[in-house]
Amino acid sequence: MNMKAAFIMIFVMMAPMLDTTMTNIGVNTILKDLNSTVNSIQWVTSAYVLALGLAVPLAGWLVDQFSGKRLMALAQLAFLIGSLASGVAMNVPTLLIGRIIQGAAAGIIIPLATTLMIRMAQGQNLGQLMSVVGLPIVFAPILGPTVGGALIKFWSWHWLFYINIPLVVIALVLVECYLPKFMPQQSTQKPFDWIGFILIVGGFAGLIVAVTNFSQNDIFGKLSVLAPGLVGLDCLLGYVVYAVNWPQQALLPIKLFKNAHFAASTVLLSMSGLMVNGAMFALPLFLQNIRHLSVIMTGVYLIALGAGMLVTRTQVGKITDTYGAKWVVVISLIMAVVTTLPFAYFTKSTPNWLILTMLFLMGLSRSGVTIPIMSDSYTGLAPVLIPEATVTTRMAQNIGGSIATAILAAVIASYEGNNIATATMLSAAYYHTFIWIAVGTAVAVIPALFLSVKTREVTTC
């Protein structure tokens, strides 16, 4: 594999990855500055992640039609425009427009970089490759909260988005000067599946809107909840029927799910959104509203989480290549449950060392979930299916994350109420939030049992 090209693509992923964690650290500040609510401001995170997930299919199609180098440059420009729009925003709607543009661009940048690196690796040592691909995921939790906290402390939350500008400019220069062209592998151009794309967009957007509207009144039977929810379910069912009857046109082929490892990996990546995106949304709010930490100290605390991920990342890839993903993921999920539950009971008086220790241990478990699942999703797949597999897994991970964020925001909002929340209300809100995260993580053990196991041959003299 061309390591220079690999590290260039790692760099171009840094801005989108950092943007997510930096924004999470600033959610509480943005909420207060724009006189918003948890339910409304969660769209700052959800809109980005949802747009990212929904743009991934477009990336999967584009990579088979045009030069990978040209696509990367155009996506970087779009991310730059979205960052500028978010930075100048003075109200929630304008901020959401910028975040959607950013998310859509990131939805092309991240899977495109992954697909191109997998092509360079030619299917060898995928566990170690996923460790390299995941470097931005490691450094984002370490650098993002700290840098974001400092930007808010010394300037304003607007700089959470302005900081992307120099990163994107450098990335553009590297792409133009050093990245190979990566011409498409398909000999014939395949039309984009707009029918499938619209059904997928309608399905997941409808479900998230339904969850958000439900949390505003806690009334399931209202039209504002039922209408988008039913539209979402109908669209998803419609896509399944469509993909079964027109498999050659379908954006995400159903045949991918005939591979048991891929099917289990996709389900797990979707569920991991609760542990990864959901937790990163809830933890900064918990540290600021329950522990009363400043935004910069919140970022410092979250370094422990990123440090835990960094410690296990390299070894997890090697272990997965040797023994398979099944038991690595199962053990990591159990550890994730054990390290999440204490946060439901932590209070303002809980010792700092205990919180930092749990954050570090939580980070150890997160590397043992994402890397093995991502590598196992490619096990046994034909090379021609890799772009479509990348599209599906990335969509599952990011859409799962956006749904998880909406659900946790709904849980927090339902216990905080519409008035000024008391200390008791806040404690109840975050107690139930972390219980939801722990339960969702525990349920993920079931599909993890269907991941691969590699047996080592024993030779005798």
mmCIF file with all atom_site columns, C-alpha atoms in Angstrom, residues 204-387:
data_model
loop_
_atom_site.group_PDB
_atom_site.id
_atom_site.type_symbol
_atom_site.label_atom_id
_atom_site.label_alt_id
_atom_site.label_comp_id
_atom_site.label_asym_id
_atom_site.label_entity_id
_atom_site.label_seq_id
_atom_site.pdbx_PDB_ins_code
_atom_site.Cartn_x
_atom_site.Cartn_y
_atom_site.Cartn_z
_atom_site.occupancy
_atom_site.B_iso_or_equiv
_atom_site.pdbx_formal_charge
_atom_site.auth_seq_id
_atom_site.auth_comp_id
_atom_site.auth_asym_id
_atom_site.auth_atom_id
_atom_site.pdbx_PDB_model_num
ATOM 1   C CA . PHE A 1 204 ? -34.313 7.447   8.398   1.00 0.00 ? 204 PHE A CA 1
ATOM 2   C CA . ALA A 1 205 ? -35.217 11.154  8.357   1.00 0.00 ? 205 ALA A CA 1
ATOM 3   C CA . GLY A 1 206 ? -38.826 10.247  9.170   1.00 0.00 ? 206 GLY A CA 1
ATOM 4   C CA . LEU A 1 207 ? -37.819 8.101   12.139  1.00 0.00 ? 207 LEU A CA 1
ATOM 5   C CA . ILE A 1 208 ? -35.539 10.781  13.616  1.00 0.00 ? 208 ILE A CA 1
ATOM 6   C CA . VAL A 1 209 ? -38.177 13.512  13.226  1.00 0.00 ? 209 VAL A CA 1
ATOM 7   C CA . ALA A 1 210 ? -40.714 11.212  14.926  1.00 0.00 ? 210 ALA A CA 1
ATOM 8   C CA . VAL A 1 211 ? -38.384 10.600  17.888  1.00 0.00 ? 211 VAL A CA 1
ATOM 9   C CA . THR A 1 212 ? -37.670 14.333  18.240  1.00 0.00 ? 212 THR A CA 1
ATOM 10  C CA . ASN A 1 213 ? -41.347 15.335  18.047  1.00 0.00 ? 213 ASN A CA 1
ATOM 11  C CA . PHE A 1 214 ? -42.310 12.653  20.567  1.00 0.00 ? 214 PHE A CA 1
ATOM 12  C CA . SER A 1 215 ? -39.850 14.009  23.124  1.00 0.00 ? 215 SER A CA 1
ATOM 13  C CA . GLN A 1 216 ? -41.416 17.476  22.966  1.00 0.00 ? 216 GLN A CA 1
ATOM 14  C CA . ASN A 1 217 ? -44.816 16.343  24.344  1.00 0.00 ? 217 ASN A CA 1
ATOM 15  C CA . ASP A 1 218 ? -44.357 12.698  25.446  1.00 0.00 ? 218 ASP A CA 1
ATOM 16  C CA . ILE A 1 219 ? -47.522 11.876  23.467  1.00 0.00 ? 219 ILE A CA 1
ATOM 17  C CA . PHE A 1 220 ? -47.145 9.019   21.006  1.00 0.00 ? 220 PHE A CA 1
ATOM 18  C CA . GLY A 1 221 ? -50.546 9.393   19.347  1.00 0.00 ? 221 GLY A CA 1
ATOM 19  C CA . LYS A 1 222 ? -50.020 12.925  18.022  1.00 0.00 ? 222 LYS A CA 1
ATOM 20  C CA . LEU A 1 223 ? -49.995 13.397  14.253  1.00 0.00 ? 223 LEU A CA 1
ATOM 21  C CA . SER A 1 224 ? -46.607 15.138  14.471  1.00 0.00 ? 224 SER A CA 1
ATOM 22  C CA . VAL A 1 225 ? -45.162 11.853  15.786  1.00 0.00 ? 225 VAL A CA 1
ATOM 23  C CA . LEU A 1 226 ? -47.193 9.254   13.892  1.00 0.00 ? 226 LEU A CA 1
ATOM 24  C CA . ALA A 1 227 ? -46.974 10.877  10.444  1.00 0.00 ? 227 ALA A CA 1
ATOM 25  C CA . PRO A 1 228 ? -43.155 11.060  10.104  1.00 0.00 ? 228 PRO A CA 1
ATOM 26  C CA . GLY A 1 229 ? -42.763 7.736   11.913  1.00 0.00 ? 229 GLY A CA 1
ATOM 27  C CA . LEU A 1 230 ? -45.117 5.905   9.556   1.00 0.00 ? 230 LEU A CA 1
ATOM 28  C CA . VAL A 1 231 ? -43.573 7.602   6.522   1.00 0.00 ? 231 VAL A CA 1
ATOM 29  C CA . GLY A 1 232 ? -40.158 6.454   7.721   1.00 0.00 ? 232 GLY A CA 1
ATOM 30  C CA . LEU A 1 233 ? -41.241 2.841   8.220   1.00 0.00 ? 233 LEU A CA 1
ATOM 31  C CA . ASP A 1 234 ? -43.083 2.766   4.888   1.00 0.00 ? 234 ASP A CA 1
ATOM 32  C CA . CYS A 1 235 ? -40.006 4.089   3.072   1.00 0.00 ? 235 CYS A CA 1
ATOM 33  C CA . LEU A 1 236 ? -37.735 1.473   4.638   1.00 0.00 ? 236 LEU A CA 1
ATOM 34  C CA . LEU A 1 237 ? -40.144 -1.363  3.836   1.00 0.00 ? 237 LEU A CA 1
ATOM 35  C CA . GLY A 1 238 ? -40.569 0.076   0.351   1.00 0.00 ? 238 GLY A CA 1
ATOM 36  C CA . TYR A 1 239 ? -36.808 0.008   -0.169  1.00 0.00 ? 239 TYR A CA 1
ATOM 37  C CA . VAL A 1 240 ? -36.591 -3.664  0.825   1.00 0.00 ? 240 VAL A CA 1
ATOM 38  C CA . VAL A 1 241 ? -39.338 -4.559  -1.676  1.00 0.00 ? 241 VAL A CA 1
ATOM 39  C CA . TYR A 1 242 ? -37.674 -2.410  -4.333  1.00 0.00 ? 242 TYR A CA 1
ATOM 40  C CA . ALA A 1 243 ? -34.195 -3.900  -3.751  1.00 0.00 ? 243 ALA A CA 1
ATOM 41  C CA . VAL A 1 244 ? -35.514 -7.472  -3.884  1.00 0.00 ? 244 VAL A CA 1
ATOM 42  C CA . ASN A 1 245 ? -37.371 -6.934  -7.164  1.00 0.00 ? 245 ASN A CA 1
ATOM 43  C CA . TRP A 1 246 ? -34.778 -4.747  -8.912  1.00 0.00 ? 246 TRP A CA 1
ATOM 44  C CA . PRO A 1 247 ? -31.436 -5.951  -7.463  1.00 0.00 ? 247 PRO A CA 1
ATOM 45  C CA . GLN A 1 248 ? -29.346 -4.620  -10.368 1.00 0.00 ? 248 GLN A CA 1
ATOM 46  C CA . GLN A 1 249 ? -30.542 -1.075  -9.781  1.00 0.00 ? 249 GLN A CA 1
ATOM 47  C CA . ALA A 1 250 ? -30.611 -1.077  -5.975  1.00 0.00 ? 250 ALA A CA 1
ATOM 48  C CA . LEU A 1 251 ? -28.311 1.394   -4.249  1.00 0.00 ? 251 LEU A CA 1
ATOM 49  C CA . LEU A 1 252 ? -27.539 -1.034  -1.413  1.00 0.00 ? 252 LEU A CA 1
ATOM 50  C CA . PRO A 1 253 ? -27.749 -4.629  -2.699  1.00 0.00 ? 253 PRO A CA 1
ATOM 51  C CA . ILE A 1 254 ? -29.685 -7.032  -0.479  1.00 0.00 ? 254 ILE A CA 1
ATOM 52  C CA . LYS A 1 255 ? -27.287 -9.795  -1.574  1.00 0.00 ? 255 LYS A CA 1
ATOM 53  C CA . LEU A 1 256 ? -24.635 -8.325  0.713   1.00 0.00 ? 256 LEU A CA 1
ATOM 54  C CA . PHE A 1 257 ? -26.661 -9.524  3.690   1.00 0.00 ? 257 PHE A CA 1
ATOM 55  C CA . LYS A 1 258 ? -26.387 -13.157 2.560   1.00 0.00 ? 258 LYS A CA 1
ATOM 56  C CA . ASN A 1 259 ? -22.911 -12.988 4.094   1.00 0.00 ? 259 ASN A CA 1
ATOM 57  C CA . ALA A 1 260 ? -23.553 -13.644 7.814   1.00 0.00 ? 260 ALA A CA 1
ATOM 58  C CA . HIS A 1 261 ? -20.450 -11.726 8.928   1.00 0.00 ? 261 HIS A CA 1
ATOM 59  C CA . PHE A 1 262 ? -21.454 -8.689  6.898   1.00 0.00 ? 262 PHE A CA 1
ATOM 60  C CA . ALA A 1 263 ? -25.050 -8.786  8.165   1.00 0.00 ? 263 ALA A CA 1
ATOM 61  C CA . ALA A 1 264 ? -23.942 -9.036  11.796  1.00 0.00 ? 264 ALA A CA 1
ATOM 62  C CA . SER A 1 265 ? -21.349 -6.273  11.299  1.00 0.00 ? 265 SER A CA 1
ATOM 63  C CA . THR A 1 266 ? -23.919 -3.915  9.772   1.00 0.00 ? 266 THR A CA 1
ATOM 64  C CA . VAL A 1 267 ? -26.376 -4.431  12.620  1.00 0.00 ? 267 VAL A CA 1
ATOM 65  C CA . LEU A 1 268 ? -23.603 -3.930  15.165  1.00 0.00 ? 268 LEU A CA 1
ATOM 66  C CA . LEU A 1 269 ? -22.285 -0.775  13.516  1.00 0.00 ? 269 LEU A CA 1
ATOM 67  C CA . SER A 1 270 ? -25.790 0.665   13.644  1.00 0.00 ? 270 SER A CA 1
ATOM 68  C CA . MET A 1 271 ? -26.152 -0.234  17.321  1.00 0.00 ? 271 MET A CA 1
ATOM 69  C CA . SER A 1 272 ? -22.660 1.052   18.129  1.00 0.00 ? 272 SER A CA 1
ATOM 70  C CA . GLY A 1 273 ? -23.953 4.535   17.375  1.00 0.00 ? 273 GLY A CA 1
ATOM 71  C CA . LEU A 1 274 ? -25.576 4.464   20.809  1.00 0.00 ? 274 LEU A CA 1
ATOM 72  C CA . MET A 1 275 ? -22.249 3.765   22.516  1.00 0.00 ? 275 MET A CA 1
ATOM 73  C CA . VAL A 1 276 ? -20.104 6.056   20.348  1.00 0.00 ? 276 VAL A CA 1
ATOM 74  C CA . ASN A 1 277 ? -22.141 9.020   19.025  1.00 0.00 ? 277 ASN A CA 1
ATOM 75  C CA . GLY A 1 278 ? -24.745 8.862   21.775  1.00 0.00 ? 278 GLY A CA 1
ATOM 76  C CA . ALA A 1 279 ? -22.164 8.742   24.547  1.00 0.00 ? 279 ALA A CA 1
ATOM 77  C CA . MET A 1 280 ? -20.141 11.594  23.028  1.00 0.00 ? 280 MET A CA 1
ATOM 78  C CA . PHE A 1 281 ? -23.315 13.701  22.964  1.00 0.00 ? 281 PHE A CA 1
ATOM 79  C CA . ALA A 1 282 ? -24.274 12.875  26.560  1.00 0.00 ? 282 ALA A CA 1
ATOM 80  C CA . LEU A 1 283 ? -20.877 12.967  28.304  1.00 0.00 ? 283 LEU A CA 1
ATOM 81  C CA . PRO A 1 284 ? -20.053 16.680  27.751  1.00 0.00 ? 284 PRO A CA 1
ATOM 82  C CA . LEU A 1 285 ? -23.560 17.670  28.856  1.00 0.00 ? 285 LEU A CA 1
ATOM 83  C CA . PHE A 1 286 ? -23.205 15.478  31.960  1.00 0.00 ? 286 PHE A CA 1
ATOM 84  C CA . LEU A 1 287 ? -19.806 16.918  32.874  1.00 0.00 ? 287 LEU A CA 1
ATOM 85  C CA . GLN A 1 288 ? -21.000 20.513  32.436  1.00 0.00 ? 288 GLN A CA 1
ATOM 86  C CA . ASN A 1 289 ? -24.510 20.265  33.902  1.00 0.00 ? 289 ASN A CA 1
ATOM 87  C CA . ILE A 1 290 ? -23.982 17.714  36.698  1.00 0.00 ? 290 ILE A CA 1
ATOM 88  C CA . ARG A 1 291 ? -20.289 18.114  37.516  1.00 0.00 ? 291 ARG A CA 1
ATOM 89  C CA . HIS A 1 292 ? -20.377 21.870  36.694  1.00 0.00 ? 292 HIS A CA 1
ATOM 90  C CA . LEU A 1 293 ? -17.081 21.726  34.832  1.00 0.00 ? 293 LEU A CA 1
ATOM 91  C CA . SER A 1 294 ? -16.036 24.539  32.526  1.00 0.00 ? 294 SER A CA 1
ATOM 92  C CA . VAL A 1 295 ? -16.026 23.824  28.814  1.00 0.00 ? 295 VAL A CA 1
ATOM 93  C CA . ILE A 1 296 ? -12.226 23.622  28.719  1.00 0.00 ? 296 ILE A CA 1
ATOM 94  C CA . MET A 1 297 ? -12.077 21.265  31.741  1.00 0.00 ? 297 MET A CA 1
ATOM 95  C CA . THR A 1 298 ? -14.720 19.098  30.097  1.00 0.00 ? 298 THR A CA 1
ATOM 96  C CA . GLY A 1 299 ? -12.383 18.758  27.134  1.00 0.00 ? 299 GLY A CA 1
ATOM 97  C CA . VAL A 1 300 ? -9.497  17.860  29.433  1.00 0.00 ? 300 VAL A CA 1
ATOM 98  C CA . TYR A 1 301 ? -11.576 15.139  31.111  1.00 0.00 ? 301 TYR A CA 1
ATOM 99  C CA . LEU A 1 302 ? -12.497 13.619  27.752  1.00 0.00 ? 302 LEU A CA 1
ATOM 100 C CA . ILE A 1 303 ? -8.802  13.195  26.919  1.00 0.00 ? 303 ILE A CA 1
ATOM 101 C CA . ALA A 1 304 ? -8.966  10.132  29.186  1.00 0.00 ? 304 ALA A CA 1
ATOM 102 C CA . LEU A 1 305 ? -11.543 8.590   26.840  1.00 0.00 ? 305 LEU A CA 1
ATOM 103 C CA . GLY A 1 306 ? -9.368  9.153   23.774  1.00 0.00 ? 306 GLY A CA 1
ATOM 104 C CA . ALA A 1 307 ? -6.264  7.930   25.581  1.00 0.00 ? 307 ALA A CA 1
ATOM 105 C CA . GLY A 1 308 ? -7.993  4.636   26.349  1.00 0.00 ? 308 GLY A CA 1
ATOM 106 C CA . MET A 1 309 ? -8.864  4.208   22.664  1.00 0.00 ? 309 MET A CA 1
ATOM 107 C CA . LEU A 1 310 ? -5.267  4.948   21.661  1.00 0.00 ? 310 LEU A CA 1
ATOM 108 C CA . VAL A 1 311 ? -3.834  2.296   24.012  1.00 0.00 ? 311 VAL A CA 1
ATOM 109 C CA . THR A 1 312 ? -5.807  -0.609  22.539  1.00 0.00 ? 312 THR A CA 1
ATOM 110 C CA . ARG A 1 313 ? -6.212  0.416   18.891  1.00 0.00 ? 313 ARG A CA 1
ATOM 111 C CA . THR A 1 314 ? -3.088  -1.154  17.368  1.00 0.00 ? 314 THR A CA 1
ATOM 112 C CA . GLN A 1 315 ? -3.269  -4.409  19.324  1.00 0.00 ? 315 GLN A CA 1
ATOM 113 C CA . VAL A 1 316 ? -6.975  -4.869  18.607  1.00 0.00 ? 316 VAL A CA 1
ATOM 114 C CA . GLY A 1 317 ? -6.296  -4.860  14.855  1.00 0.00 ? 317 GLY A CA 1
ATOM 115 C CA . LYS A 1 318 ? -3.600  -7.529  15.169  1.00 0.00 ? 318 LYS A CA 1
ATOM 116 C CA . ILE A 1 319 ? -5.712  -9.723  17.458  1.00 0.00 ? 319 ILE A CA 1
ATOM 117 C CA . THR A 1 320 ? -8.651  -9.470  15.046  1.00 0.00 ? 320 THR A CA 1
ATOM 118 C CA . ASP A 1 321 ? -6.484  -10.532 12.091  1.00 0.00 ? 321 ASP A CA 1
ATOM 119 C CA . THR A 1 322 ? -5.285  -13.551 14.098  1.00 0.00 ? 322 THR A CA 1
ATOM 120 C CA . TYR A 1 323 ? -8.368  -14.767 15.974  1.00 0.00 ? 323 TYR A CA 1
ATOM 121 C CA . GLY A 1 324 ? -11.346 -13.128 14.273  1.00 0.00 ? 324 GLY A CA 1
ATOM 122 C CA . ALA A 1 325 ? -13.749 -10.488 15.564  1.00 0.00 ? 325 ALA A CA 1
ATOM 123 C CA . LYS A 1 326 ? -16.326 -12.428 17.591  1.00 0.00 ? 326 LYS A CA 1
ATOM 124 C CA . TRP A 1 327 ? -14.811 -12.683 21.069  1.00 0.00 ? 327 TRP A CA 1
ATOM 125 C CA . VAL A 1 328 ? -12.911 -9.402  20.803  1.00 0.00 ? 328 VAL A CA 1
ATOM 126 C CA . VAL A 1 329 ? -16.218 -7.600  20.240  1.00 0.00 ? 329 VAL A CA 1
ATOM 127 C CA . VAL A 1 330 ? -18.198 -9.578  22.826  1.00 0.00 ? 330 VAL A CA 1
ATOM 128 C CA . ILE A 1 331 ? -15.626 -8.921  25.577  1.00 0.00 ? 331 ILE A CA 1
ATOM 129 C CA . SER A 1 332 ? -15.372 -5.256  24.578  1.00 0.00 ? 332 SER A CA 1
ATOM 130 C CA . LEU A 1 333 ? -19.159 -4.802  24.651  1.00 0.00 ? 333 LEU A CA 1
ATOM 131 C CA . ILE A 1 334 ? -19.377 -6.321  28.128  1.00 0.00 ? 334 ILE A CA 1
ATOM 132 C CA . MET A 1 335 ? -16.584 -4.015  29.269  1.00 0.00 ? 335 MET A CA 1
ATOM 133 C CA . ALA A 1 336 ? -18.416 -1.069  27.696  1.00 0.00 ? 336 ALA A CA 1
ATOM 134 C CA . VAL A 1 337 ? -21.562 -1.874  29.694  1.00 0.00 ? 337 VAL A CA 1
ATOM 135 C CA . VAL A 1 338 ? -19.563 -2.157  32.921  1.00 0.00 ? 338 VAL A CA 1
ATOM 136 C CA . THR A 1 339 ? -17.856 1.214   32.341  1.00 0.00 ? 339 THR A CA 1
ATOM 137 C CA . THR A 1 340 ? -21.041 3.033   31.266  1.00 0.00 ? 340 THR A CA 1
ATOM 138 C CA . LEU A 1 341 ? -23.347 2.037   34.145  1.00 0.00 ? 341 LEU A CA 1
ATOM 139 C CA . PRO A 1 342 ? -21.386 3.931   36.851  1.00 0.00 ? 342 PRO A CA 1
ATOM 140 C CA . PHE A 1 343 ? -22.120 7.243   35.085  1.00 0.00 ? 343 PHE A CA 1
ATOM 141 C CA . ALA A 1 344 ? -25.807 6.722   35.854  1.00 0.00 ? 344 ALA A CA 1
ATOM 142 C CA . TYR A 1 345 ? -24.910 6.937   39.566  1.00 0.00 ? 345 TYR A CA 1
ATOM 143 C CA . PHE A 1 346 ? -22.115 9.515   39.488  1.00 0.00 ? 346 PHE A CA 1
ATOM 144 C CA . THR A 1 347 ? -22.947 12.843  41.145  1.00 0.00 ? 347 THR A CA 1
ATOM 145 C CA . LYS A 1 348 ? -21.296 16.192  41.744  1.00 0.00 ? 348 LYS A CA 1
ATOM 146 C CA . SER A 1 349 ? -19.454 14.721  44.749  1.00 0.00 ? 349 SER A CA 1
ATOM 147 C CA . THR A 1 350 ? -18.035 11.645  42.968  1.00 0.00 ? 350 THR A CA 1
ATOM 148 C CA . PRO A 1 351 ? -14.192 11.693  43.162  1.00 0.00 ? 351 PRO A CA 1
ATOM 149 C CA . ASN A 1 352 ? -12.492 12.997  40.052  1.00 0.00 ? 352 ASN A CA 1
ATOM 150 C CA . TRP A 1 353 ? -10.104 10.040  39.866  1.00 0.00 ? 353 TRP A CA 1
ATOM 151 C CA . LEU A 1 354 ? -13.022 7.605   39.631  1.00 0.00 ? 354 LEU A CA 1
ATOM 152 C CA . ILE A 1 355 ? -14.640 9.484   36.720  1.00 0.00 ? 355 ILE A CA 1
ATOM 153 C CA . LEU A 1 356 ? -11.321 9.740   34.859  1.00 0.00 ? 356 LEU A CA 1
ATOM 154 C CA . THR A 1 357 ? -10.652 6.040   35.401  1.00 0.00 ? 357 THR A CA 1
ATOM 155 C CA . MET A 1 358 ? -14.061 5.079   34.017  1.00 0.00 ? 358 MET A CA 1
ATOM 156 C CA . LEU A 1 359 ? -13.585 7.332   30.994  1.00 0.00 ? 359 LEU A CA 1
ATOM 157 C CA . PHE A 1 360 ? -10.214 5.704   30.301  1.00 0.00 ? 360 PHE A CA 1
ATOM 158 C CA . LEU A 1 361 ? -11.657 2.175   30.628  1.00 0.00 ? 361 LEU A CA 1
ATOM 159 C CA . MET A 1 362 ? -14.587 3.175   28.396  1.00 0.00 ? 362 MET A CA 1
ATOM 160 C CA . GLY A 1 363 ? -12.057 4.235   25.759  1.00 0.00 ? 363 GLY A CA 1
ATOM 161 C CA . LEU A 1 364 ? -10.310 0.845   25.993  1.00 0.00 ? 364 LEU A CA 1
ATOM 162 C CA . SER A 1 365 ? -13.584 -0.911  25.222  1.00 0.00 ? 365 SER A CA 1
ATOM 163 C CA . ARG A 1 366 ? -14.549 1.328   22.281  1.00 0.00 ? 366 ARG A CA 1
ATOM 164 C CA . SER A 1 367 ? -11.506 0.351   20.196  1.00 0.00 ? 367 SER A CA 1
ATOM 165 C CA . GLY A 1 368 ? -12.410 -3.286  20.720  1.00 0.00 ? 368 GLY A CA 1
ATOM 166 C CA . VAL A 1 369 ? -15.809 -2.701  19.151  1.00 0.00 ? 369 VAL A CA 1
ATOM 167 C CA . THR A 1 370 ? -15.396 -0.511  16.065  1.00 0.00 ? 370 THR A CA 1
ATOM 168 C CA . ILE A 1 371 ? -12.157 -1.901  14.561  1.00 0.00 ? 371 ILE A CA 1
ATOM 169 C CA . PRO A 1 372 ? -13.071 -5.639  14.630  1.00 0.00 ? 372 PRO A CA 1
ATOM 170 C CA . ILE A 1 373 ? -16.592 -4.981  13.352  1.00 0.00 ? 373 ILE A CA 1
ATOM 171 C CA . MET A 1 374 ? -15.372 -2.841  10.452  1.00 0.00 ? 374 MET A CA 1
ATOM 172 C CA . SER A 1 375 ? -12.748 -5.395  9.414   1.00 0.00 ? 375 SER A CA 1
ATOM 173 C CA . ASP A 1 376 ? -15.172 -8.326  9.755   1.00 0.00 ? 376 ASP A CA 1
ATOM 174 C CA . SER A 1 377 ? -17.685 -6.640  7.459   1.00 0.00 ? 377 SER A CA 1
ATOM 175 C CA . TYR A 1 378 ? -15.292 -7.273  4.536   1.00 0.00 ? 378 TYR A CA 1
ATOM 176 C CA . THR A 1 379 ? -14.552 -10.912 5.386   1.00 0.00 ? 379 THR A CA 1
ATOM 177 C CA . GLY A 1 380 ? -15.466 -13.218 2.513   1.00 0.00 ? 380 GLY A CA 1
ATOM 178 C CA . LEU A 1 381 ? -16.685 -10.451 0.201   1.00 0.00 ? 381 LEU A CA 1
ATOM 179 C CA . ALA A 1 382 ? -15.686 -10.303 -3.474  1.00 0.00 ? 382 ALA A CA 1
ATOM 180 C CA . PRO A 1 383 ? -13.481 -7.255  -4.265  1.00 0.00 ? 383 PRO A CA 1
ATOM 181 C CA . VAL A 1 384 ? -16.163 -5.880  -6.599  1.00 0.00 ? 384 VAL A CA 1
ATOM 182 C CA . LEU A 1 385 ? -18.551 -5.606  -3.635  1.00 0.00 ? 385 LEU A CA 1
ATOM 183 C CA . ILE A 1 386 ? -16.152 -3.611  -1.438  1.00 0.00 ? 386 ILE A CA 1
ATOM 184 C CA . PRO A 1 387 ? -17.419 -0.128  -2.452  1.00 0.00 ? 387 PRO A CA 1
#
